[in-house]
Short mmCIF file of C-alpha atoms in Angstrom, two decimals:
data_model
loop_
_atom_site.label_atom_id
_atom_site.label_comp_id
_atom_site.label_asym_id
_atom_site.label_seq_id
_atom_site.Cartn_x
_atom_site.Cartn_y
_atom_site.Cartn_z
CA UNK A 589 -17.94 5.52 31.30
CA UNK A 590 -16.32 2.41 33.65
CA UNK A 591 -19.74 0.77 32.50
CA UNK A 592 -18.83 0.85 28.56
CA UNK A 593 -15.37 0.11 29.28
CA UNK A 594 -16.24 -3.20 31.04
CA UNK A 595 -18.66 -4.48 28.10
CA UNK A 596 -15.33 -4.46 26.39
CA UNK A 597 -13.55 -5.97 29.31
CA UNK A 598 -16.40 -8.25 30.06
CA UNK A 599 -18.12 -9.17 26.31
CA UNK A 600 -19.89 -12.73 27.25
CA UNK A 601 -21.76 -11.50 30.07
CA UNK A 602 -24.96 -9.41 29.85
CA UNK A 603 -25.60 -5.59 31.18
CA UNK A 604 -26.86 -6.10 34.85
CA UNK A 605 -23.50 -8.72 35.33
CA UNK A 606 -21.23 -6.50 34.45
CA UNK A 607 -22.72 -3.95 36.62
CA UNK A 608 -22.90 -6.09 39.33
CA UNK A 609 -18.96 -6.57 38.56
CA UNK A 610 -18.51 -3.17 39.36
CA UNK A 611 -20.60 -1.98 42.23
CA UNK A 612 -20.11 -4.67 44.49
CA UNK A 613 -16.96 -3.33 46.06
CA UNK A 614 -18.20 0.21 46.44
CA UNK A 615 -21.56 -1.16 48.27
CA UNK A 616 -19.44 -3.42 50.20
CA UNK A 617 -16.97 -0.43 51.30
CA UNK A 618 -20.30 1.40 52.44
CA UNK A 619 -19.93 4.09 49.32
CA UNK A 620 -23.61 3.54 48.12
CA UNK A 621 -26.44 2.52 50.00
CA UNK A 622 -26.96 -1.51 51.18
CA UNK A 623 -30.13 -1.81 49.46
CA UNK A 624 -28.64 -0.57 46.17
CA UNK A 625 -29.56 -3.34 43.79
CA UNK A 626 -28.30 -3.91 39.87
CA UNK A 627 -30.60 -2.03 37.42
CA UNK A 628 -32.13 -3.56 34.94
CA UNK A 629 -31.01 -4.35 31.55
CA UNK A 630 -33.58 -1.37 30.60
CA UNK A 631 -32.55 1.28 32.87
CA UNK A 632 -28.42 0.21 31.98
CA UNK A 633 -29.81 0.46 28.23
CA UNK A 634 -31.31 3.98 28.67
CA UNK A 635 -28.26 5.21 31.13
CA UNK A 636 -25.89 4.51 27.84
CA UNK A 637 -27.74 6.72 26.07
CA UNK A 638 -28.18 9.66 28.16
CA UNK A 639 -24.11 9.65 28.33
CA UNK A 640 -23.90 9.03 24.40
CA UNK A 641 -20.68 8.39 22.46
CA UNK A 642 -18.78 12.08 23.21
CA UNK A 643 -17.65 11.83 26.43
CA UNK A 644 -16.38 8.46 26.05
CA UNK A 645 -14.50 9.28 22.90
CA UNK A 646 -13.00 12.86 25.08
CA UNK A 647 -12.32 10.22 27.82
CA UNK A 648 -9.82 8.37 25.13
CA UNK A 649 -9.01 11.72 23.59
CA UNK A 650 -7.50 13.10 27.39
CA UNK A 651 -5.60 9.50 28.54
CA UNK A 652 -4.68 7.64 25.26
CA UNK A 653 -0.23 9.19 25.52
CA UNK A 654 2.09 7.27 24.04
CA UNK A 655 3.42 4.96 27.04
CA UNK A 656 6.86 3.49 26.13
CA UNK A 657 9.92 5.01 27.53
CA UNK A 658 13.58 4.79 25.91
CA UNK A 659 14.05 1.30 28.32
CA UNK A 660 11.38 -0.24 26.26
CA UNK A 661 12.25 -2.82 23.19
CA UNK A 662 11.40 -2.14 20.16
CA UNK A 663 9.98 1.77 20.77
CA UNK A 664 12.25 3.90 19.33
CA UNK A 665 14.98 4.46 16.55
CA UNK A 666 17.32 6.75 17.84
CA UNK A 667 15.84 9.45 18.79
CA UNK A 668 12.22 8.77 17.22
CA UNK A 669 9.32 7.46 18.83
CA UNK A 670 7.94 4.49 16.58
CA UNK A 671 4.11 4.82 15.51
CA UNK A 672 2.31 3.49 13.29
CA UNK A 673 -1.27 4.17 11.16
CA UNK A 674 -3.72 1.57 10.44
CA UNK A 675 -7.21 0.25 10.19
CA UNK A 676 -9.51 -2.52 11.25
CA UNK A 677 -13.64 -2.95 10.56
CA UNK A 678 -15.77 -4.73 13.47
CA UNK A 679 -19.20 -6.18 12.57
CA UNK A 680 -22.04 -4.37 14.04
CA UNK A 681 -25.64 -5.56 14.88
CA UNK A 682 -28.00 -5.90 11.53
CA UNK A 683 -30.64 -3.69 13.04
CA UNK A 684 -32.46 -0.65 10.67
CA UNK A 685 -30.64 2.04 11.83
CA UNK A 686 -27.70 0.57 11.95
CA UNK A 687 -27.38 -0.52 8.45
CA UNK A 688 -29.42 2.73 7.16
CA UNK A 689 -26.41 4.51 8.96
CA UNK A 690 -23.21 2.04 8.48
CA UNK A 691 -24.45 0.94 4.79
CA UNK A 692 -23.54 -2.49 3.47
CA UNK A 693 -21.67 -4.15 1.07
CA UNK A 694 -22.60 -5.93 -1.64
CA UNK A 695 -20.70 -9.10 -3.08
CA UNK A 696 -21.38 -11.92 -5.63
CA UNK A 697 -23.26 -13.58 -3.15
CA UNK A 698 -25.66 -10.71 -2.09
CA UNK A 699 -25.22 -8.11 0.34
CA UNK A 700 -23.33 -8.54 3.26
CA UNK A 701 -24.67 -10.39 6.76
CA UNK A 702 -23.53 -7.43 9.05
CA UNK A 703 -23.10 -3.69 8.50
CA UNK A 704 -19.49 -2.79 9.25
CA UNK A 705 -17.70 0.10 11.42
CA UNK A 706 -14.32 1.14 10.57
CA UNK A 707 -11.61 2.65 13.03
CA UNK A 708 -8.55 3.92 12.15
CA UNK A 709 -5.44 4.47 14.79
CA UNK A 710 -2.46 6.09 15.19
CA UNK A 711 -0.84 3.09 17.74
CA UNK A 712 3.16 3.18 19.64
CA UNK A 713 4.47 0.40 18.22
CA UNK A 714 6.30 -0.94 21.17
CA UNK A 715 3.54 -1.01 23.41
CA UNK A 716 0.35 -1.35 21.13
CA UNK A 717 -1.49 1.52 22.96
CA UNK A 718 -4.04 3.39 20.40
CA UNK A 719 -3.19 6.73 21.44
CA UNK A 720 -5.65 8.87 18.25
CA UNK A 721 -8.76 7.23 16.75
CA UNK A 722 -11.10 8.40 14.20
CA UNK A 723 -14.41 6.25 13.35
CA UNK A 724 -16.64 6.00 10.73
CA UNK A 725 -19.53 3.87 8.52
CA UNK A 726 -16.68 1.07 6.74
CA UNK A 727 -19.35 1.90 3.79
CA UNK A 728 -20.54 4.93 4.05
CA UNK A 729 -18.90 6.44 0.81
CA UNK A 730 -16.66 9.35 0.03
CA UNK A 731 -15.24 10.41 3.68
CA UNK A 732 -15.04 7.13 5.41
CA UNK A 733 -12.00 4.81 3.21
CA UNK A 734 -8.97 4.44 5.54
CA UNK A 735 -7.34 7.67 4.30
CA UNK A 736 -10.14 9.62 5.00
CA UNK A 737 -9.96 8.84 8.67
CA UNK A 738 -6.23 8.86 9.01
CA UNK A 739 -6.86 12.47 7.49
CA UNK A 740 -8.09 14.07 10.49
CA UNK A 741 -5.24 12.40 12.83
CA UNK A 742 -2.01 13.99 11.28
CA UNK A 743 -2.45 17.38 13.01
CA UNK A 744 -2.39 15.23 16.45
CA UNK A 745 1.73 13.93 15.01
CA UNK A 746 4.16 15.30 17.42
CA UNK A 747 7.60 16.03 16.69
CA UNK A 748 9.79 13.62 17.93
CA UNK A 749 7.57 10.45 16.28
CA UNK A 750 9.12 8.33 13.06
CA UNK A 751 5.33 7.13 11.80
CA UNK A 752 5.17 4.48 9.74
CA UNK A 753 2.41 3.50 7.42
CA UNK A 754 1.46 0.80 4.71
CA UNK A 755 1.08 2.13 1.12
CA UNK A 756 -2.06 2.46 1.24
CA UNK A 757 -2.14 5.34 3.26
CA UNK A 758 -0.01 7.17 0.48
CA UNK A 759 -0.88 9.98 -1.34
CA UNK A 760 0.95 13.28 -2.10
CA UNK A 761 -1.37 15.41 -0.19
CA UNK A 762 -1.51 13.04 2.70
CA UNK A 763 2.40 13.22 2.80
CA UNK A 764 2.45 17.04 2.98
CA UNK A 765 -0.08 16.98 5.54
CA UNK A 766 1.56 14.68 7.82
CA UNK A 767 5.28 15.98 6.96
CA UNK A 768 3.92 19.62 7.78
CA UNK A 769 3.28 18.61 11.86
CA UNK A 770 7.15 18.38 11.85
CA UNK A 771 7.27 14.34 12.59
CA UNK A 772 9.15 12.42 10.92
CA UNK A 773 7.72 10.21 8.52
CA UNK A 774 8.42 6.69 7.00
CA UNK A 775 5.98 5.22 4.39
CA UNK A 776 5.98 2.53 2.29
CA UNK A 777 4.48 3.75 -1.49
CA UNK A 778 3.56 1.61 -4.45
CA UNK A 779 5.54 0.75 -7.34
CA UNK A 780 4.31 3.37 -9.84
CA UNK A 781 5.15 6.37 -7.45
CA UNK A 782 7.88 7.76 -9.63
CA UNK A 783 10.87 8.36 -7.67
CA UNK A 784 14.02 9.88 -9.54
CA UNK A 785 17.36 9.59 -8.18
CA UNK A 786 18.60 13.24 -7.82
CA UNK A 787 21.21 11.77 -5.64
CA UNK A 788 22.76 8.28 -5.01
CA UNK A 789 23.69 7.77 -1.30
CA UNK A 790 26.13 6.04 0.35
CA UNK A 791 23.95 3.57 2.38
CA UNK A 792 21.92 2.15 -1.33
CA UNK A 793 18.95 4.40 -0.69
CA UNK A 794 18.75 8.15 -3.18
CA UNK A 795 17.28 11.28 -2.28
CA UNK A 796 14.27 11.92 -4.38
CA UNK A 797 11.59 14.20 -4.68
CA UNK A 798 7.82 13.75 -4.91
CA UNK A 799 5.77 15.33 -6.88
CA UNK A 800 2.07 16.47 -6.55
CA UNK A 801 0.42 14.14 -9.24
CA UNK A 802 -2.16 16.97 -10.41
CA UNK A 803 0.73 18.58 -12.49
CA UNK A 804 1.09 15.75 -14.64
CA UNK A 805 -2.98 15.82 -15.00
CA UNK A 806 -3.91 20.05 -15.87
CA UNK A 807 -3.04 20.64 -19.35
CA UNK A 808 -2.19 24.84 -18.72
CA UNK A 809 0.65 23.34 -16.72
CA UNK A 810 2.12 21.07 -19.15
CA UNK A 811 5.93 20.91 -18.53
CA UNK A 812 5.88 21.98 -14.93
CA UNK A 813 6.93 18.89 -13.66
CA UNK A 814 9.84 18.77 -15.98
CA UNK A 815 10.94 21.95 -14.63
CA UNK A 816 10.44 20.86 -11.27
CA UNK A 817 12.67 17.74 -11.67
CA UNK A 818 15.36 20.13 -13.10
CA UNK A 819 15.20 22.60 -10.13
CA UNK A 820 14.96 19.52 -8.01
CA UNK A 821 18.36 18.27 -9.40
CA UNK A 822 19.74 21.88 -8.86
CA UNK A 823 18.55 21.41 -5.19
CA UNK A 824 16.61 24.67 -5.15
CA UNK A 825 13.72 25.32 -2.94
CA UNK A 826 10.18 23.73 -3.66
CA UNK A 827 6.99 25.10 -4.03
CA UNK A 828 5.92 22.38 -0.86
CA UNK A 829 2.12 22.39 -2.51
CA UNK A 830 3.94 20.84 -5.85
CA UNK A 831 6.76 18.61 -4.69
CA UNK A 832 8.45 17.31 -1.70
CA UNK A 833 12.26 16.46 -1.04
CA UNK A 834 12.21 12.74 0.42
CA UNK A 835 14.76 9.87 0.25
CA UNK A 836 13.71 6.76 -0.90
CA UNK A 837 14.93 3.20 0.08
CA UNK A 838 14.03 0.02 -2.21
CA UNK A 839 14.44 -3.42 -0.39
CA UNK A 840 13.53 -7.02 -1.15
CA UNK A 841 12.19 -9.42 1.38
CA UNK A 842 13.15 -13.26 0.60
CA UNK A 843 10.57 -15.47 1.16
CA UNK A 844 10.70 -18.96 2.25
CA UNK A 845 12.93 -21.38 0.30
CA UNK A 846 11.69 -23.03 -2.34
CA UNK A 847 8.98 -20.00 -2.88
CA UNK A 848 10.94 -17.75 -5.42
CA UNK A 849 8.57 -15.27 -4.48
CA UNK A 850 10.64 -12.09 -2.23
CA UNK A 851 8.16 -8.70 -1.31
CA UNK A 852 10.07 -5.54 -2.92
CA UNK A 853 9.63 -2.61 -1.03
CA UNK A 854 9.97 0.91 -1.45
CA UNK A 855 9.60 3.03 1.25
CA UNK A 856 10.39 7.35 1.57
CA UNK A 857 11.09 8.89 4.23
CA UNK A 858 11.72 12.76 5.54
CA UNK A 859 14.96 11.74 7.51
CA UNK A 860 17.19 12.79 4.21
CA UNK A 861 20.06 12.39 5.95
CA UNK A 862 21.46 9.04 5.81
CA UNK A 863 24.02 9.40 9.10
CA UNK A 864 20.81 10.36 10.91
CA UNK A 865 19.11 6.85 9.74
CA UNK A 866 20.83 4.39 7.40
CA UNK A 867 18.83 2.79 4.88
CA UNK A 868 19.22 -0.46 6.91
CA UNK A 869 17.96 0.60 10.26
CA UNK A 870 15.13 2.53 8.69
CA UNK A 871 14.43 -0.78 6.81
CA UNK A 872 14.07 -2.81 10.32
CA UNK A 873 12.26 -0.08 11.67
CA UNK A 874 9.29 -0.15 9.35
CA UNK A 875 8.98 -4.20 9.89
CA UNK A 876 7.65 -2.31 13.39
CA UNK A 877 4.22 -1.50 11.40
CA UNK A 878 3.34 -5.04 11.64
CA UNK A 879 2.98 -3.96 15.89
CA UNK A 880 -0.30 -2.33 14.49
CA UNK A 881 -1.70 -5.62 13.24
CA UNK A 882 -1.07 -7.69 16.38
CA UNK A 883 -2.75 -4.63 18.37
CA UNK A 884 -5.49 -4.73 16.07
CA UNK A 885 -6.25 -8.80 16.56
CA UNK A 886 -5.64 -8.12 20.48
CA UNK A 887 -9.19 -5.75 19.98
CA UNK A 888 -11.13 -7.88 17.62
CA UNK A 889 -9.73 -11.30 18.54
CA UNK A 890 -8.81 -11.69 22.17
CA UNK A 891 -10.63 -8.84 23.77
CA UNK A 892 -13.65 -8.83 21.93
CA UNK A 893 -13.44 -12.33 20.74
CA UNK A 894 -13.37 -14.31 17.44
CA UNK A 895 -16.14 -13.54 15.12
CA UNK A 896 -18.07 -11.59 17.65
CA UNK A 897 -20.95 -9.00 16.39
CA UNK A 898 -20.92 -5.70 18.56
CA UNK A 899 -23.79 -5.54 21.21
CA UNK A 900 -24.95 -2.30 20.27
CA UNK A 901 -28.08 -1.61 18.53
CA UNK A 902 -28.03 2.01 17.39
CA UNK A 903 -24.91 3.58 15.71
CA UNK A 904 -24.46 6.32 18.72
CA UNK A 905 -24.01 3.39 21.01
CA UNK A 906 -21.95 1.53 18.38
CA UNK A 907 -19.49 4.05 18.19
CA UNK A 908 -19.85 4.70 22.29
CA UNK A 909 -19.00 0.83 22.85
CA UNK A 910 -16.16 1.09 20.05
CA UNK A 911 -14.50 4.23 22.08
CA UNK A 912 -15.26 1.91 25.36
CA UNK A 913 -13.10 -0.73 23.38
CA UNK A 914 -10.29 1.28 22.33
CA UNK A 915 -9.90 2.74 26.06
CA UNK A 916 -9.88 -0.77 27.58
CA UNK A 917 -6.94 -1.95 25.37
CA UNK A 918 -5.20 1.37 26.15
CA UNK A 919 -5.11 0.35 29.42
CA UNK A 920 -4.01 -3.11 29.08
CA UNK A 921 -1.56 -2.13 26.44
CA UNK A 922 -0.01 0.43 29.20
CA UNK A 923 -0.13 -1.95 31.82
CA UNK A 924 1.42 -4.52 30.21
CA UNK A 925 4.02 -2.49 28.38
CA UNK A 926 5.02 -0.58 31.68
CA UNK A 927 5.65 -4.32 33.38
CA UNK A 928 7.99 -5.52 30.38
CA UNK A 929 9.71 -2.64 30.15
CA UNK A 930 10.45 -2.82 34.41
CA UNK A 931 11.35 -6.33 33.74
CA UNK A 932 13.63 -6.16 31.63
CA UNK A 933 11.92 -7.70 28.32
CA UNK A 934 10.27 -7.03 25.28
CA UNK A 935 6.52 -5.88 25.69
CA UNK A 936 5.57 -8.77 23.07
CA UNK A 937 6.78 -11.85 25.16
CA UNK A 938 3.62 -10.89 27.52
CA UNK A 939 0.69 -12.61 26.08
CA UNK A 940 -2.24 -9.82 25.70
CA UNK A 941 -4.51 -12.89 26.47
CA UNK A 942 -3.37 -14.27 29.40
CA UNK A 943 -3.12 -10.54 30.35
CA UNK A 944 -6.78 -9.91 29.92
CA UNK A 945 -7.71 -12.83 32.17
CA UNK A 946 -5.78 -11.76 34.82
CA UNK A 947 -7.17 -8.15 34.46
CA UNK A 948 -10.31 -9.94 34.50
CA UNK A 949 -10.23 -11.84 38.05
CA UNK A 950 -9.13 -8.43 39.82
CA UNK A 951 -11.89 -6.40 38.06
CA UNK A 952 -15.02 -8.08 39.52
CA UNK A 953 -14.90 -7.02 43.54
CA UNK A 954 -11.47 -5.22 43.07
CA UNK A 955 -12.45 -2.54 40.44
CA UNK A 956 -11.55 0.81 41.68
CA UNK A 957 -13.20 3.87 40.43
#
């Protein structure tokens, strides 16, 4: 398990360096035998695949806690622990079983060079730290789109979390999954989500309701959603499988001068009451979701590196070296975010890069099992 954790750690050099990396310590502190030498490439290979992708991912499953305490900057709203959903692809090897298992997508130009894994994370925004993961083929049909694998993260939601997602990651039945953990929940939603005001509040936002889009779509329930709306406006209790009480905030982002272009967003959330969260705060708070992003280009860009192809030739070790991954930013992401927050200062103003190198240098003869 160290072993896949420092192929993420250590991506440019081959299998017997990196175990050289992290043996020579213990052999040196008399903990395995003097004529121990590096396996082979071979042996290293075969080793990977005894242990297989499971007890890597339990590994993740058993560490990966949010990490961020109420000292850090940018980690909570009040009372609510900031999180986020998102998702990234990584390229994978172009071998046979890898694309007969990842599939591959087609464009104008022919199909694509590399078959594609996709990983989806629930991540703290103030600190970066994955802390759920689900992973699938990025084209492997019905089960795999980025909703799919947020699905089977909401039951892991914990109470006192505000998690905030991009509208893609809307739909009604997604909502009431996620709202029915008990966390709170701020997501942006598209432009055609109709959102009545039942309510105008003092802050500009309205409390709404949400209703399950099916109604509108079964002709034996034709005016349900009508009568919905009107028990809505009475504020009488919802069938939750139909419709959902939510407050709604609508917001325009000004772009650059001389652009006339400005972003209008529309976000819901479950906090209904406004003292708890005015429309404002809740506004700044979801400009937190962008934390994802930056985590995600601290995997694939500095960790990993630019436009690097995974090593792994087989999708069992794919997904084994993309759990080794997500562990190995979890614990730079803690590390770092537990030395900003004793300094004093904002977890971003520590460069993840110059970070890893550091990490690097006191790896090699100083790794510590």
């Amino acid at each position: 398990v160290y072993f896949v954790m420092a192929l993420a750690l250590f991506a440019d050099e081959d299998y017997e360096e990196v175990a050289a990396r992290l043996a020579e310590t213990l052999r040196g502190w008399g903990g395995w035998e003097r004529d121990w030498e590096v396996p082979t490439s071979g042996g290293i290979t075969q080793a990977r695949q005894r242990l297989g992708p499971e007890p890597v991912a339990e590994v993740f499953g058993q560490v990966a806690v949010p990490v961020a305490d109420l000292d850090t900057a940018g980690a909570f709203l009040g009372g609510w622990r900031l999180m986020s959903v998102d998702g990234l692809e990584w390229d994978v090897p172009d071998t046979a079983p890898n694309r007969a298992f990842f599939g591959s997508r087609a464009g104008p130009a022919g199909p694509a060079p590399f078959p594609k894994i996709r990983v989806v994370t629930v991540s703290e925004c103030g600190s970066h730290a994955a802390v759920a993961a689900a992973v699938g083929p990025a084209a492997g049909g019905k089960g795999s789109g980025e909703q799919a694998l947020a699905r089977r993260l909401y039951r892991d939601l914990e109470e006192d979390w505000l998690l905030l997602a991009d509208r893609n990651f809307y739909s009604f039945t997604d909502w009431r999954a996620a709202a029915g953990t008990g966390a709170a929940l701020l997501w942006r939603v598209r432009s055609n989500v109709p959102l009545p005001v039942l309510e105008p509040l003092p802050d500009g936002s309205w409390r709404s309701v949400l209703v399950n889009p099916r109604i509108d779509s079964r002709g034996t329930v034709r005016g349900q959603r009508a009568r919905l709306l009107a028990a809505a406006a009475r504020g009488e209790d919802l069938p939750e499988d139909q419709a959902r009480y939510v407050r709604a905030i609508e917001y325009q982002v000004p772009d650059r001068d001389g652009n006339g272009k400005g972003e209008r967003i529309i976000l819901v959330t479950t906090i209904t009451d406004p003292r708890l969260a005015p429309a404002a705060e809740l506004a700044r708070a979801y400009q937190q979701r962008w934390e994802h992003e930056t985590g995600n280009a601290q995997l694939k860009t500095y960790l990993r590196g630019p436009g690097r192809v995974l090593r792994s030739q087989s999708p069992a070790m794919v997904t084994q070296e993309i759990w080794g991954y997500l562990l190995t930013h979890y614990a730079i992401s803690a590390l770092t975010c537990a030395a900003a927050t004793a300094a004093g200062i904002d977890p971003d103003r520590v460069k993840f890069k110059r970070t890893v190198r550091i990490v690097r240098r006191a790896v090699g003869p100083a790794f510590p099992p």
